[in-house]
Coordinates of C-alpha atoms and ligand atoms in Angstrom, one line a residue:
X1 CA 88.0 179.8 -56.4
X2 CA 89.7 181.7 -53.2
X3 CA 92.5 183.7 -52.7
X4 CA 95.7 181.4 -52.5
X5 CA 97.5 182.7 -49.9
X6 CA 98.1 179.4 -48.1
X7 CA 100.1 177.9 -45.3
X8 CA 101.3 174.4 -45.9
X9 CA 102.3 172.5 -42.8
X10 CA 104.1 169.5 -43.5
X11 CA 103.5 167.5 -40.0
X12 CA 106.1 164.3 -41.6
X13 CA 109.0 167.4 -41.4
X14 CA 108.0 168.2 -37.9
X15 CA 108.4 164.4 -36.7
X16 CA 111.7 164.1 -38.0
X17 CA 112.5 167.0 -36.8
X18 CA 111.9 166.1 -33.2
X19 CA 113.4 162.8 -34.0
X20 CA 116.7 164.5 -34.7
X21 CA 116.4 166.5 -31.5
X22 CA 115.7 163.5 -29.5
X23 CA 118.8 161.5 -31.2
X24 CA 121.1 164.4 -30.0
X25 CA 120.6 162.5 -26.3
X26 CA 118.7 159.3 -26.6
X27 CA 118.8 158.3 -23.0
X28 CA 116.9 161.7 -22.5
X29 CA 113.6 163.1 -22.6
X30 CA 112.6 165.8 -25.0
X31 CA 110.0 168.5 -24.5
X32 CA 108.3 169.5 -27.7
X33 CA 107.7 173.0 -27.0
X34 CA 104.3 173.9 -29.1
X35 CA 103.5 177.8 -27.5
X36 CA 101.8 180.1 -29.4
X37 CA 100.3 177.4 -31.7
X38 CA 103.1 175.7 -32.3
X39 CA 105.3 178.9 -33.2
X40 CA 102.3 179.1 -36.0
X41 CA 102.2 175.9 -37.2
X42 CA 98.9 174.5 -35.3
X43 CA 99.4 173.3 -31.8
X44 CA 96.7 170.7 -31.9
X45 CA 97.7 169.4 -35.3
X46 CA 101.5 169.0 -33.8
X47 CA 100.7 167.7 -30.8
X48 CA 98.7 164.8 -32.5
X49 CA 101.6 164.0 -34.7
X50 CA 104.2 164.1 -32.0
X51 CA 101.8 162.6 -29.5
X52 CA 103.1 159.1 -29.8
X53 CA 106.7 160.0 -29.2
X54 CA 106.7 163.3 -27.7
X55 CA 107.8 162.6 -24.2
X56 CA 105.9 166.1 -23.1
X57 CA 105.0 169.2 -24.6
X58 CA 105.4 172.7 -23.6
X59 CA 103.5 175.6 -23.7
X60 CA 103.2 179.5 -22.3
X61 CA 100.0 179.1 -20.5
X62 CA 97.3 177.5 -19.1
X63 CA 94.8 178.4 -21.9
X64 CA 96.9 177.0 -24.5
X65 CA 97.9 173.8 -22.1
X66 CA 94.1 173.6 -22.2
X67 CA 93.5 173.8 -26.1
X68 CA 95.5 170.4 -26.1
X69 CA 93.8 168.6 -23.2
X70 CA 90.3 169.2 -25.1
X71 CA 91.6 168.3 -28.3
X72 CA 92.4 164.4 -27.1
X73 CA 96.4 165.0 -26.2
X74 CA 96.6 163.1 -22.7
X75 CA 99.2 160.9 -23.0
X76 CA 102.1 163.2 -21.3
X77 CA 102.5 165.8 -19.5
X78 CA 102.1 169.6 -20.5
X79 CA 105.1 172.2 -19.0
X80 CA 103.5 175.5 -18.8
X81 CA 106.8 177.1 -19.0
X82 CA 106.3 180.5 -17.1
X83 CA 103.8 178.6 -14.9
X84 CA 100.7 179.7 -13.4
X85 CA 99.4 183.4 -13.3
X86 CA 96.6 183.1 -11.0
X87 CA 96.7 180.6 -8.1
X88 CA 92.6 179.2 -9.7
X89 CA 95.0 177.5 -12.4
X90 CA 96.9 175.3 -9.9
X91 CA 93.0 173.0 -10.0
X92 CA 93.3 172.5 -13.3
X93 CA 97.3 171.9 -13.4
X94 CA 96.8 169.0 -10.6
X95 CA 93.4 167.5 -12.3
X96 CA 95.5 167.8 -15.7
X97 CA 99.0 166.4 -15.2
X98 CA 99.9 170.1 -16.3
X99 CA 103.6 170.5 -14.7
X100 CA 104.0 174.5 -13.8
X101 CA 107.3 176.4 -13.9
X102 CA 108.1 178.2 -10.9
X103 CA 110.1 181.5 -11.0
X104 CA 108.9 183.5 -7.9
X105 CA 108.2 183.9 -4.2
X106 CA 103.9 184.4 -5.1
X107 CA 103.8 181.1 -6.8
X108 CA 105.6 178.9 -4.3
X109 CA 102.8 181.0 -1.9
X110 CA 100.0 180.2 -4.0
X111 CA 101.2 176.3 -4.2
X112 CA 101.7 176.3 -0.4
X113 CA 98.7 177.5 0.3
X114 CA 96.5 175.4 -2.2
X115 CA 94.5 172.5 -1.6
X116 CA 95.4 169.8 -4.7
X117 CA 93.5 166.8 -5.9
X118 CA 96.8 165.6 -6.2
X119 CA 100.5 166.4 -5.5
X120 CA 102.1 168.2 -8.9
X121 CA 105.3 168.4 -10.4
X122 CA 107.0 171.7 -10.2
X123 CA 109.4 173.2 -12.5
X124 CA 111.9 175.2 -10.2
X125 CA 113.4 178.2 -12.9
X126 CA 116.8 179.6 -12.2
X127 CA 118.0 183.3 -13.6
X128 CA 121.1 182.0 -14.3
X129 CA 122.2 185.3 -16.6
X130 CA 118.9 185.8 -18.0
X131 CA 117.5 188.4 -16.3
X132 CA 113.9 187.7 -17.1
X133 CA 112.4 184.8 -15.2
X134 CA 113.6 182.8 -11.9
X135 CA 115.2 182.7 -8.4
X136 CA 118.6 184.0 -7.7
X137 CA 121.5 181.3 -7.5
X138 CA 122.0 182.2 -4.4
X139 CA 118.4 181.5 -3.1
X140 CA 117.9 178.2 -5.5
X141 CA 118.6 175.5 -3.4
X142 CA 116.3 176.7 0.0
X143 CA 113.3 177.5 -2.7
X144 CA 114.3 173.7 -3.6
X145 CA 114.2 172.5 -0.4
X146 CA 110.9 174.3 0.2
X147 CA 109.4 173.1 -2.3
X148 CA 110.2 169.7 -1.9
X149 CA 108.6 169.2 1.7
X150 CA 105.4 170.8 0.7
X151 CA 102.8 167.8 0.4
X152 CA 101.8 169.7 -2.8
X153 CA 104.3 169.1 -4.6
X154 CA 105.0 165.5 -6.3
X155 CA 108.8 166.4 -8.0
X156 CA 110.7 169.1 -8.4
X157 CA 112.7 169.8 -11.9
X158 CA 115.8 171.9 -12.0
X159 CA 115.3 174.4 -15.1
X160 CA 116.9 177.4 -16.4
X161 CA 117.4 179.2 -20.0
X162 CA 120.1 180.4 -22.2
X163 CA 120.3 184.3 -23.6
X164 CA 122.7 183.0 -26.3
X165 CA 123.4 179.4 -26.8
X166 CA 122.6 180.4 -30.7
X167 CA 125.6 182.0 -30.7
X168 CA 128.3 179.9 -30.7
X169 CA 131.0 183.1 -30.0
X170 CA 129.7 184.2 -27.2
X171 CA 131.0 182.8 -23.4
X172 CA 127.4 183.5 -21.8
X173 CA 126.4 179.5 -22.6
X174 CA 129.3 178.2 -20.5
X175 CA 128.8 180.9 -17.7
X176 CA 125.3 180.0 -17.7
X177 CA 125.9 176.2 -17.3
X178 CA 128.6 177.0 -14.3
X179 CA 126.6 179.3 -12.4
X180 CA 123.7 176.7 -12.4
X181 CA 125.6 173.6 -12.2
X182 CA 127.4 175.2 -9.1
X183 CA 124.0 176.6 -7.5
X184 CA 122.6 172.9 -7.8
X185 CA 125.5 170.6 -6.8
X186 CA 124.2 169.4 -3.8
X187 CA 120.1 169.1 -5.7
X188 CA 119.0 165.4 -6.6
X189 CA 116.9 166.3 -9.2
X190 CA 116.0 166.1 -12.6
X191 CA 117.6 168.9 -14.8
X192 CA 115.9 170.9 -18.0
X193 CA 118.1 173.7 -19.7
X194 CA 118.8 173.2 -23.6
X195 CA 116.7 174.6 -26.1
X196 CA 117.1 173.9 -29.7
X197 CA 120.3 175.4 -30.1
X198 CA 121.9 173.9 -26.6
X199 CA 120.2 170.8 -27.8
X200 CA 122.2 170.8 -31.4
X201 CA 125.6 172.3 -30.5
X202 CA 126.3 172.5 -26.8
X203 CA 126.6 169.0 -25.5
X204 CA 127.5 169.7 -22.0
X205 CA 124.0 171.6 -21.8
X206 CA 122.1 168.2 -23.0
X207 CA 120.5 166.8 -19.6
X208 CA 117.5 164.9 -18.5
X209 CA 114.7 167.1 -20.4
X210 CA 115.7 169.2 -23.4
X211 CA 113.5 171.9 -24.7
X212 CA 113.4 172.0 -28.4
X213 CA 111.1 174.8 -30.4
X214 CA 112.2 175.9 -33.5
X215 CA 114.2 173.3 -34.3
X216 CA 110.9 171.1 -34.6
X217 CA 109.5 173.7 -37.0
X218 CA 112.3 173.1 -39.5
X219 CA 114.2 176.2 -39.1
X220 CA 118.1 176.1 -37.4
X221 CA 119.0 178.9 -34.5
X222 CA 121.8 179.3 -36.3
X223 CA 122.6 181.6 -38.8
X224 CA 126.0 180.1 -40.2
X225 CA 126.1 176.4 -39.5
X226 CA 125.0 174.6 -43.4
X227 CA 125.5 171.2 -41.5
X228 CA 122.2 171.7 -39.4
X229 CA 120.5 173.4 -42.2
X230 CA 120.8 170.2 -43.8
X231 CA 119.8 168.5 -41.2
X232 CA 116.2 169.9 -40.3
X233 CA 113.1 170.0 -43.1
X234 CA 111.4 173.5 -42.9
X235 CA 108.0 172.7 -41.9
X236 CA 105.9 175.8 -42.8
X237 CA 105.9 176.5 -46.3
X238 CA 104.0 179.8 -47.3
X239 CA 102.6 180.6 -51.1
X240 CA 100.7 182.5 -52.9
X241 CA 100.1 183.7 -56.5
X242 CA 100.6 186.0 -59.4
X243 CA 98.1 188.2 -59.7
X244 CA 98.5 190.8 -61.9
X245 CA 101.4 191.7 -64.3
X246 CA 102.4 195.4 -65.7
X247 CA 105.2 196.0 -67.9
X248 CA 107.4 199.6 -66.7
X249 CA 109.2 201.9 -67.9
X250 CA 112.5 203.5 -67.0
X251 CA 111.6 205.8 -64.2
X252 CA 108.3 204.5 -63.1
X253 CA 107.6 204.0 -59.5
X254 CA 106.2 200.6 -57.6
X255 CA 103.5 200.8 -55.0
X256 CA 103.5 203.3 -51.6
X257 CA 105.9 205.8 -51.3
X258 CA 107.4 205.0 -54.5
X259 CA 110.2 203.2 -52.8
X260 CA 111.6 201.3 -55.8
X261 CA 111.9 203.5 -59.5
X262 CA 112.8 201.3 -62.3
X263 CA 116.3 201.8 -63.9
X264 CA 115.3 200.1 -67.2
X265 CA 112.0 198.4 -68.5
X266 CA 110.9 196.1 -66.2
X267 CA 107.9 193.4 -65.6
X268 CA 106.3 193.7 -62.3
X269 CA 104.4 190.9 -60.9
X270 CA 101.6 191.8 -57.9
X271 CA 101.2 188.7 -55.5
X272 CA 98.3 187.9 -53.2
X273 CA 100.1 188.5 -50.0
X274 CA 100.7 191.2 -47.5
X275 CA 101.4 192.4 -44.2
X276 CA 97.8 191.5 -43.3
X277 CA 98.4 187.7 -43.7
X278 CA 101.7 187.9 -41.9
X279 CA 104.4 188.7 -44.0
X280 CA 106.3 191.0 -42.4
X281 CA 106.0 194.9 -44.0
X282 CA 109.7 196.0 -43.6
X283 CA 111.0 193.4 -45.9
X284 CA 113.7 195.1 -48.3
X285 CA 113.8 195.9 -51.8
X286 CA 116.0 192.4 -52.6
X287 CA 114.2 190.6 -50.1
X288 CA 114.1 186.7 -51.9
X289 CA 110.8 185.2 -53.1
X290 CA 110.7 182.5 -55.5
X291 CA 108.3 182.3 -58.3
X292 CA 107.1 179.6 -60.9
X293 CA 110.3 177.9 -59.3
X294 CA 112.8 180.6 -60.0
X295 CA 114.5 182.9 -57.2
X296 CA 113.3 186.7 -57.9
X297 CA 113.4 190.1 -55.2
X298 CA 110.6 191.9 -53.7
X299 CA 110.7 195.6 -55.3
X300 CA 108.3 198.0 -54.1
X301 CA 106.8 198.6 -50.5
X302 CA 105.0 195.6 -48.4
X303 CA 101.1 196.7 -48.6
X304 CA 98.2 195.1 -46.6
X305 CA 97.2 192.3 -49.4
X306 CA 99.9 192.4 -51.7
X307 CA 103.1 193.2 -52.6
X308 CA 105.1 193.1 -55.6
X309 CA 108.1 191.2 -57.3
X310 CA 110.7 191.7 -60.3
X311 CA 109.3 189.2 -63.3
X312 CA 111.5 190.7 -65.6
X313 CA 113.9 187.8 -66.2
X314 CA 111.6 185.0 -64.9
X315 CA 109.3 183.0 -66.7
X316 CA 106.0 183.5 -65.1
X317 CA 101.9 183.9 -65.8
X318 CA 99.2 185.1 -63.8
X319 CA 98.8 182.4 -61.8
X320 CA 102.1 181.6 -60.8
X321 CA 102.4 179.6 -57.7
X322 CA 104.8 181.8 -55.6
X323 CA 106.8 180.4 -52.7
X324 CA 107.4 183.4 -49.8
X325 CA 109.5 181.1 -47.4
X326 CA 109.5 177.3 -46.7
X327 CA 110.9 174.7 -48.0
X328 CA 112.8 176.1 -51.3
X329 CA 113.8 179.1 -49.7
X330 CA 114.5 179.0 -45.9
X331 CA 112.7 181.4 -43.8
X332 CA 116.2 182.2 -42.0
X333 CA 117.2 183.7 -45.3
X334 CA 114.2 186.0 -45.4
X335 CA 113.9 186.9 -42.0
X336 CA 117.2 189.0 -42.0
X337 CA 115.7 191.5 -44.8
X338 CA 112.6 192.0 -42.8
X339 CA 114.8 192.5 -39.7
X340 CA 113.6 189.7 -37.7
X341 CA 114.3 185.9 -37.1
X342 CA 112.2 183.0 -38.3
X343 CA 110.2 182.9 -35.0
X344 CA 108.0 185.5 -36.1
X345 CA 107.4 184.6 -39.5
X346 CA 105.9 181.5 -38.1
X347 CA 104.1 183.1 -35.6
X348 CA 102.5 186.1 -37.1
X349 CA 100.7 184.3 -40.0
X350 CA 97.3 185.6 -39.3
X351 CA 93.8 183.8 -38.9
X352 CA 92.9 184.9 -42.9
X353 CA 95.6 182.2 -44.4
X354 CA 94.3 179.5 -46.0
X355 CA 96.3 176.3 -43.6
X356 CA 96.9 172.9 -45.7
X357 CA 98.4 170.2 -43.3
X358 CA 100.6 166.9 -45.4
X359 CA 101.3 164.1 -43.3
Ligands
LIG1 C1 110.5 179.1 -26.2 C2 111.3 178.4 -25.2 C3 112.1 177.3 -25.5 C4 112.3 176.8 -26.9 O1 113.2 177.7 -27.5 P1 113.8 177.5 -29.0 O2 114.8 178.5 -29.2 O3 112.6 177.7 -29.9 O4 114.2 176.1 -29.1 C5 112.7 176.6 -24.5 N1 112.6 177.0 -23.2 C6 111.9 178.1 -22.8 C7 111.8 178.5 -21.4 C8 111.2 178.8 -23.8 O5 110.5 179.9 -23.4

């Protein structure tokens, strides 16, 4: 009675998933990182299933920090992970058990100069090769020290981030972990600086608070590792249907632009999804969809509500369930031919999806 277009969010995939992220150090905390809505999965909805386990969550901002709080997750604490932008947030953040990064000279300002309910814990970020967020190595350890005497502040977490610890050929990982181990030698603190894929494959990166995202969703960092892949359960799967079928000719052209012609007869089927809902309108000619169970190729331009597919050797009705990525076909496999990463697949489903949650 409604379009299909659906996203299915299976919350059972998502626990294990941050079980197998937690198992990688077990002595350890891990942050379930749930920004921008849980990378499109539903931040409230994760949250509630992680809630008994996750040892804290993490989000980009206060209004999203804020979403959880109201919606009954109180039971640990929320890292906003670029910290405050305005100094009014640092009320809520101390009412709230909110813990803030910290990655510049205004914020440690604001904190010093704000009056808090009560004393918060800080997230001190290091650009440790970055170049997007945090204090110089060099300056680390006085910000530390700083920070540490101010009555405002409760505890003070060492944290940095990786440009490539998905890429398991490149030196910048190990760089990364020398300059900050060597910047924070002398520091007694907690440390946080493994995100999924330092959490899965770089041991030595594994400390006292790992930051996992996409792993929890299902999908690996890595592009070449089968191990892993077999590892996590996709979490998102996203379908729709068959809506109309035409039979072509040699020569005939599919949708805008006319950017696939036939080469022989061949059965076209339209689905019920487009750019509109999310899915992403550069994918290729080839791009993978799987229909009525069977693995077919997108032919024919992306469009706003549909787009089309090659039926011609697949056994299929109108009505078909189609399967666009998920757990049959991994959304690593079809981000490539849209030029992107699975990251924002998730997150671009828009608000006109139909959302299913199991588990
Ligand atoms: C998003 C984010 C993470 C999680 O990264 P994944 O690659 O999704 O695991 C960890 N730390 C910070 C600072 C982030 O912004």
């Amino acid at each position: 009675m409604a379009r299909a277009t659906t996203v299915t969010v299976n919350l059972d995939n998502v626990l294990h998933n941050y079980r197998l992220a937690k198992s990688m150090a077990p002595e350890q905390k891990a942050v379930a990182v749930v920004k921008a809505n849980a990378y499109g999965h539903g931040a409230v909805a994760v949250a509630k299933k992680l809630a008994p386990e996750a040892d804290a969550f993490a989000v980009a901002c206060i209004e999203e920090a804020v979403e959880l709080r109201e919606a009954g997750i109180e039971g640990q604490p929320i890292l906003l992970l670029e910290g405050f932008f305005t100094a009014d947030e640092l009320d809520y953040i101390s009412a709230n058990n909110l813990w803030t990064g910290v990655h510049n000279q205004r914020q440690l300002n604001d904190i010093k100069n704000a009056q808090l309910s009560q004393p918060i814990t800080v997230l001190l970020k290091m650009d440790s090769g970055m170049h997007r967020l945090g204090f110089a190595p060099e300056e680390y350890a006085a910000v530390y020290h700083e920070l540490k005497a101010l009555p405002q502040v409760k505890d003070v977490i060492l944290m940095s981030h990786f440009t490539s610890a998905d890429d398991m050929s490149s030196p910048m990982t190990q760089k990364q972990i020398e300059v900050f181990d060597a910047a924070t030698r002398e520091l007694d603190a907690d440390v946080s600086i493994a995100n999924s894929a330092a959490t899965l494959m770089h041991a030595d990166a594994r400390r006292n608070w790992q930051r996992p995202g996409i792993m929890l969703y299902g999908s690996s960092p890595f592009t070449d590792n089968p191990e892993i892949d077999r590892q996590l359960k996709p979490a998102m799967t996203l379908t729709s249907e068959v809506i109309a079928i035409h039979d072509l000719e040699p020569g005939e052209a599919i949708g805008y632009s006319g950017t696939w012609v036939c080469e022989k007869p061949t059965r076209v089927g339209t689905i019920a999804v487009g750019y509109a809902d999310g899915y992403p309108r550069q994918a290729v000619n080839g791009t993978p969809v799987i229909v009525n169970g069977q693995r077919t190729k997108i032919i024919g331009r992306v469009s706003m509500d549909m787009l089309t597919v090659d039926l011609t050797d697949i056994d299929a009705n109108l009505g078909s369930t189609v399967e666009l990525w998920g757990e049959n076909l991994l959304a690593n496999e079809v981000a490539p031919c849209c030029g992107t990463i699975s990251y924002t697949l998730f997150s671009c489903i828009t608000a006109r999806v139909h959302r299913k949650y199991i588990g």
